Short mmCIF file of C-alpha atoms in Angstrom, two decimals:
data_model
loop_
_atom_site.label_atom_id
_atom_site.label_comp_id
_atom_site.label_asym_id
_atom_site.label_seq_id
_atom_site.Cartn_x
_atom_site.Cartn_y
_atom_site.Cartn_z
CA GLY A 184 -9.38 7.69 10.48
CA ALA A 185 -7.54 9.57 8.42
CA VAL A 186 -9.09 10.10 4.77
CA VAL A 187 -7.12 10.56 1.62
CA SER A 188 -8.70 11.36 -1.20
CA GLN A 189 -7.97 10.57 -5.28
CA HIS A 190 -9.06 11.95 -7.95
CA PRO A 191 -9.74 10.88 -10.17
CA SER A 192 -10.60 7.54 -9.94
CA ARG A 193 -10.06 6.32 -13.06
CA VAL A 194 -9.41 7.86 -16.32
CA ILE A 195 -8.55 6.72 -19.95
CA CYS A 196 -6.96 9.00 -22.41
CA LYS A 197 -5.00 8.86 -25.88
CA SER A 198 -1.38 8.01 -26.61
CA GLY A 199 0.68 11.33 -25.78
CA THR A 200 -1.03 12.90 -23.52
CA SER A 201 -0.38 13.93 -20.10
CA VAL A 202 -2.76 13.17 -17.27
CA LYS A 203 -2.82 14.51 -14.07
CA ILE A 204 -4.09 12.53 -10.65
CA GLU A 205 -4.70 14.53 -7.72
CA CYS A 206 -3.77 13.25 -4.21
CA ARG A 207 -4.86 15.24 -1.39
CA SER A 208 -5.22 14.40 3.16
CA LEU A 209 -8.83 16.16 3.76
CA ASP A 210 -8.65 15.96 7.33
CA PHE A 211 -4.77 16.09 8.32
CA GLN A 212 -1.50 17.95 7.68
CA ALA A 213 0.81 15.48 5.65
CA THR A 214 4.46 16.91 4.58
CA THR A 215 5.21 14.20 3.23
CA MET A 216 3.57 11.69 0.85
CA PHE A 217 3.96 8.50 -1.43
CA TRP A 218 3.20 7.82 -5.26
CA TYR A 219 3.39 3.59 -5.75
CA ARG A 220 1.85 1.13 -9.33
CA GLN A 221 -0.01 -1.46 -9.21
CA PHE A 222 -0.19 -3.70 -12.05
CA PRO A 223 -3.04 -6.50 -12.01
CA LYS A 224 -2.62 -8.89 -9.59
CA GLN A 225 0.71 -7.74 -8.58
CA SER A 226 1.58 -5.38 -5.07
CA LEU A 227 2.62 -1.84 -4.63
CA MET A 228 5.75 -0.35 -5.95
CA LEU A 229 7.26 3.14 -4.52
CA MET A 230 7.38 5.31 -7.37
CA ALA A 231 8.31 8.28 -5.74
CA THR A 232 8.16 10.30 -2.39
CA SER A 233 6.81 13.52 -2.03
CA ASN A 234 7.88 16.10 -0.27
CA GLU A 235 6.27 19.70 0.74
CA GLY A 236 7.43 22.40 -0.75
CA SER A 237 10.68 20.79 -2.17
CA LYS A 238 11.77 18.24 -5.36
CA ALA A 239 10.29 14.95 -5.21
CA THR A 240 12.04 11.63 -4.49
CA TYR A 241 11.68 9.33 -7.13
CA GLU A 242 12.59 5.18 -6.46
CA GLN A 243 16.25 3.73 -8.88
CA GLY A 244 14.20 3.38 -12.21
CA VAL A 245 11.45 5.43 -12.27
CA GLU A 246 11.61 8.70 -15.06
CA LYS A 247 11.72 11.55 -13.52
CA ASP A 248 10.41 13.18 -16.43
CA LYS A 249 7.85 11.00 -17.18
CA PHE A 250 5.93 11.57 -14.02
CA LEU A 251 6.19 14.57 -12.63
CA ILE A 252 5.38 15.23 -8.68
CA ASN A 253 4.07 18.18 -7.15
CA HIS A 254 3.32 18.94 -3.39
CA ALA A 255 2.70 22.62 -3.33
CA SER A 256 1.29 22.63 -0.21
CA LEU A 257 0.54 20.37 3.42
CA THR A 258 -2.56 18.52 2.13
CA LEU A 259 -2.45 18.22 -1.35
CA SER A 260 0.31 16.39 -4.32
CA THR A 261 -0.31 15.54 -7.86
CA LEU A 262 1.42 12.97 -9.81
CA THR A 263 1.55 13.91 -13.84
CA VAL A 264 1.94 10.87 -16.37
CA THR A 265 3.88 13.34 -19.15
CA SER A 266 3.06 12.01 -23.01
CA ALA A 267 1.10 9.13 -21.25
CA HIS A 268 1.89 5.74 -23.35
CA PRO A 269 0.44 1.95 -23.12
CA GLU A 270 2.72 0.69 -21.08
CA ASP A 271 2.07 3.15 -18.03
CA SER A 272 -1.56 1.83 -18.15
CA SER A 273 -2.00 0.99 -14.36
CA PHE A 274 -3.52 1.70 -11.14
CA TYR A 275 -1.69 4.67 -9.42
CA ILE A 276 -1.53 5.47 -5.74
CA CYS A 277 -1.05 7.55 -3.07
CA SER A 278 -0.45 7.31 0.77
CA ALA A 279 -0.07 9.87 3.51
CA ARG A 280 1.09 10.50 6.69
CA ASP A 281 -1.02 11.83 9.43
CA LEU A 282 1.51 13.16 11.60
CA THR A 283 -0.20 13.39 14.79
CA GLY A 284 -1.50 9.38 14.41
CA GLY A 285 1.66 8.27 14.24
CA GLU A 286 3.34 5.91 11.94
CA LYS A 287 0.12 5.34 10.20
CA LEU A 288 0.06 5.41 6.43
CA PHE A 289 -3.42 6.17 4.89
CA PHE A 290 -4.30 5.20 1.00
CA GLY A 291 -6.49 6.69 -1.30
CA SER A 292 -8.38 4.98 -4.13
CA GLY A 293 -6.01 5.07 -6.54
CA THR A 294 -6.05 5.92 -10.17
CA GLN A 295 -6.70 3.47 -12.79
CA LEU A 296 -5.46 5.22 -15.55
CA SER A 297 -5.90 3.62 -19.21
CA VAL A 298 -3.73 4.87 -21.84
CA LEU A 299 -5.20 3.29 -25.71
CA GLN B 155 14.95 -7.61 -4.30
CA GLN B 156 11.82 -8.84 -2.89
CA GLN B 157 12.46 -7.83 1.32
CA VAL B 158 9.47 -9.13 2.65
CA LYS B 159 8.14 -12.52 0.98
CA GLN B 160 4.32 -13.44 1.95
CA SER B 161 2.25 -16.67 1.39
CA PRO B 162 0.35 -18.15 0.32
CA GLN B 163 -0.01 -16.49 -3.40
CA SER B 164 -3.90 -17.37 -2.44
CA LEU B 165 -5.98 -18.80 0.12
CA ILE B 166 -9.77 -20.13 0.28
CA VAL B 167 -10.54 -21.17 3.50
CA GLN B 168 -14.69 -22.01 4.83
CA LYS B 169 -17.03 -19.30 6.41
CA GLY B 170 -16.31 -19.17 9.76
CA GLY B 171 -13.07 -21.09 9.63
CA ILE B 172 -9.53 -19.02 9.94
CA SER B 173 -7.58 -17.49 7.04
CA ILE B 174 -3.32 -17.31 8.08
CA ILE B 175 -0.45 -15.74 5.52
CA ASN B 176 1.82 -15.82 6.32
CA CYS B 177 5.27 -12.79 6.05
CA ALA B 178 9.18 -12.85 6.09
CA TYR B 179 11.75 -10.72 6.35
CA GLU B 180 15.24 -9.92 5.81
CA ASN B 181 16.11 -6.80 7.30
CA THR B 182 16.88 -6.42 10.94
CA ALA B 183 15.84 -2.74 10.48
CA PHE B 184 12.28 -2.79 10.08
CA ASP B 185 10.68 -2.00 13.54
CA TYR B 186 6.75 -1.67 11.97
CA PHE B 187 4.60 -4.07 10.07
CA PRO B 188 1.45 -3.08 9.41
CA TRP B 189 -1.28 -5.22 7.23
CA TYR B 190 -3.36 -3.59 4.62
CA GLN B 191 -6.72 -4.56 3.69
CA GLN B 192 -7.63 -4.30 -0.51
CA PHE B 193 -10.83 -4.75 -2.60
CA PRO B 194 -10.98 -4.45 -6.04
CA GLY B 195 -10.32 -1.13 -7.57
CA LYS B 196 -9.65 0.79 -4.29
CA GLY B 197 -6.70 1.50 -2.55
CA PRO B 198 -5.29 -0.50 -0.10
CA ALA B 199 -6.80 -0.29 4.08
CA LEU B 200 -4.97 -1.21 7.48
CA LEU B 201 -5.50 -3.56 9.38
CA ILE B 202 -3.25 -4.36 11.95
CA ALA B 203 -0.01 -3.14 12.81
CA ILE B 204 2.97 -4.63 15.27
CA ARG B 205 5.73 -4.00 17.10
CA PRO B 206 8.80 -5.84 17.21
CA ASP B 207 9.05 -5.62 21.15
CA VAL B 208 5.50 -8.00 20.91
CA SER B 209 4.84 -11.63 20.69
CA GLU B 210 0.77 -10.84 19.52
CA LYS B 211 -1.61 -8.60 19.02
CA LYS B 212 -5.61 -8.89 18.75
CA GLU B 213 -8.29 -6.21 17.21
CA GLY B 214 -11.45 -8.37 16.99
CA ARG B 215 -10.64 -11.16 14.25
CA PHE B 216 -7.80 -10.59 13.74
CA THR B 217 -4.07 -11.43 14.95
CA ILE B 218 -1.11 -10.57 14.31
CA SER B 219 1.64 -13.30 15.80
CA PHE B 220 5.54 -12.32 15.78
CA ASN B 221 8.43 -13.64 15.76
CA LYS B 222 11.56 -11.88 16.40
CA SER B 223 14.19 -14.16 15.81
CA ALA B 224 12.74 -15.86 13.25
CA LYS B 225 12.26 -12.98 11.37
CA GLN B 226 8.36 -14.08 10.59
CA PHE B 227 5.66 -12.32 11.12
CA SER B 228 2.07 -14.00 10.36
CA LEU B 229 -1.95 -12.50 10.04
CA HIS B 230 -4.46 -14.60 11.14
CA ILE B 231 -8.34 -14.24 10.53
CA MET B 232 -10.75 -16.17 13.12
CA ASP B 233 -14.38 -16.67 11.77
CA SER B 234 -13.94 -15.20 8.35
CA GLN B 235 -16.38 -14.88 5.86
CA PRO B 236 -17.48 -13.88 2.96
CA GLY B 237 -16.86 -9.88 2.78
CA ASP B 238 -13.19 -10.51 4.19
CA SER B 239 -12.49 -11.83 0.94
CA ALA B 240 -10.05 -9.08 -0.03
CA THR B 241 -6.22 -9.36 -1.51
CA TYR B 242 -3.65 -9.00 1.30
CA PHE B 243 -0.51 -7.26 1.76
CA CYS B 244 2.33 -7.53 4.65
CA ALA B 245 4.83 -4.99 5.11
CA ALA B 246 7.40 -3.50 7.29
CA VAL B 247 8.99 0.06 7.50
CA THR B 248 12.18 0.64 8.89
CA GLY B 249 12.15 3.26 11.74
CA GLY B 250 11.67 6.21 11.99
CA GLY B 251 10.75 6.29 8.32
CA ASN B 252 7.59 6.17 5.76
CA LYS B 253 8.80 4.09 2.95
CA LEU B 254 6.74 0.63 3.10
CA THR B 255 8.30 -2.43 1.62
CA PHE B 256 4.82 -4.46 0.97
CA GLY B 257 4.85 -8.34 0.10
CA THR B 258 3.41 -9.74 -2.95
CA GLY B 259 0.20 -9.73 -1.84
CA THR B 260 -2.41 -12.79 -0.89
CA GLN B 261 -6.17 -13.50 -2.58
CA LEU B 262 -7.74 -14.26 0.09
CA LYS B 263 -11.29 -16.11 -1.15
CA VAL B 264 -13.47 -17.14 1.67
CA GLU B 265 -16.77 -19.25 0.66
CA LEU B 266 -20.16 -20.05 1.90
#
């Protein structure tokens, strides 16, 4: 099946720094990727939809300036958490749809962000 | 507003037993219903999915039952194994869209 690679898998940073998370579709092209946030023992909450070559669409309540999304190519989307604070600590997951494979969405392995 | 309700929140099943997880939805525009399995520290993995024009879909030990009139669907895991211990999420997608609405998740533990 299609593979979505997410990097890094775990990051620890100091409060006030910025962290970039990469999401790559390895064997397919994805014009659209999605970024989710998941707190312990909770469901996935969609943060934003990343569109290749255009601005991302953010869900209500998600700060655009805090969570910067760039989708510069058909295989790469990045999420940058700017000026991270402890409350941004969470599990971030990306997903992408293989356009040749119907409606199946494939997920990355997630990034555990811990802000000290 | 929680558009997809999932139950139970947690479930303990003996090895070889049947695990059953239920979901209910409100939005009749949903037309694709996938189930995901998630292990700790990992992203969700697609297990099985169904469209509302069929009432049941089976893949190996996993079966989805779908009741369109009741707006309910369920996942059955036959011959449950310890390796099935994970969190399971149901989800729903509107037509032509990519946006998944997830259920709240069920933590399954299969005991020996």
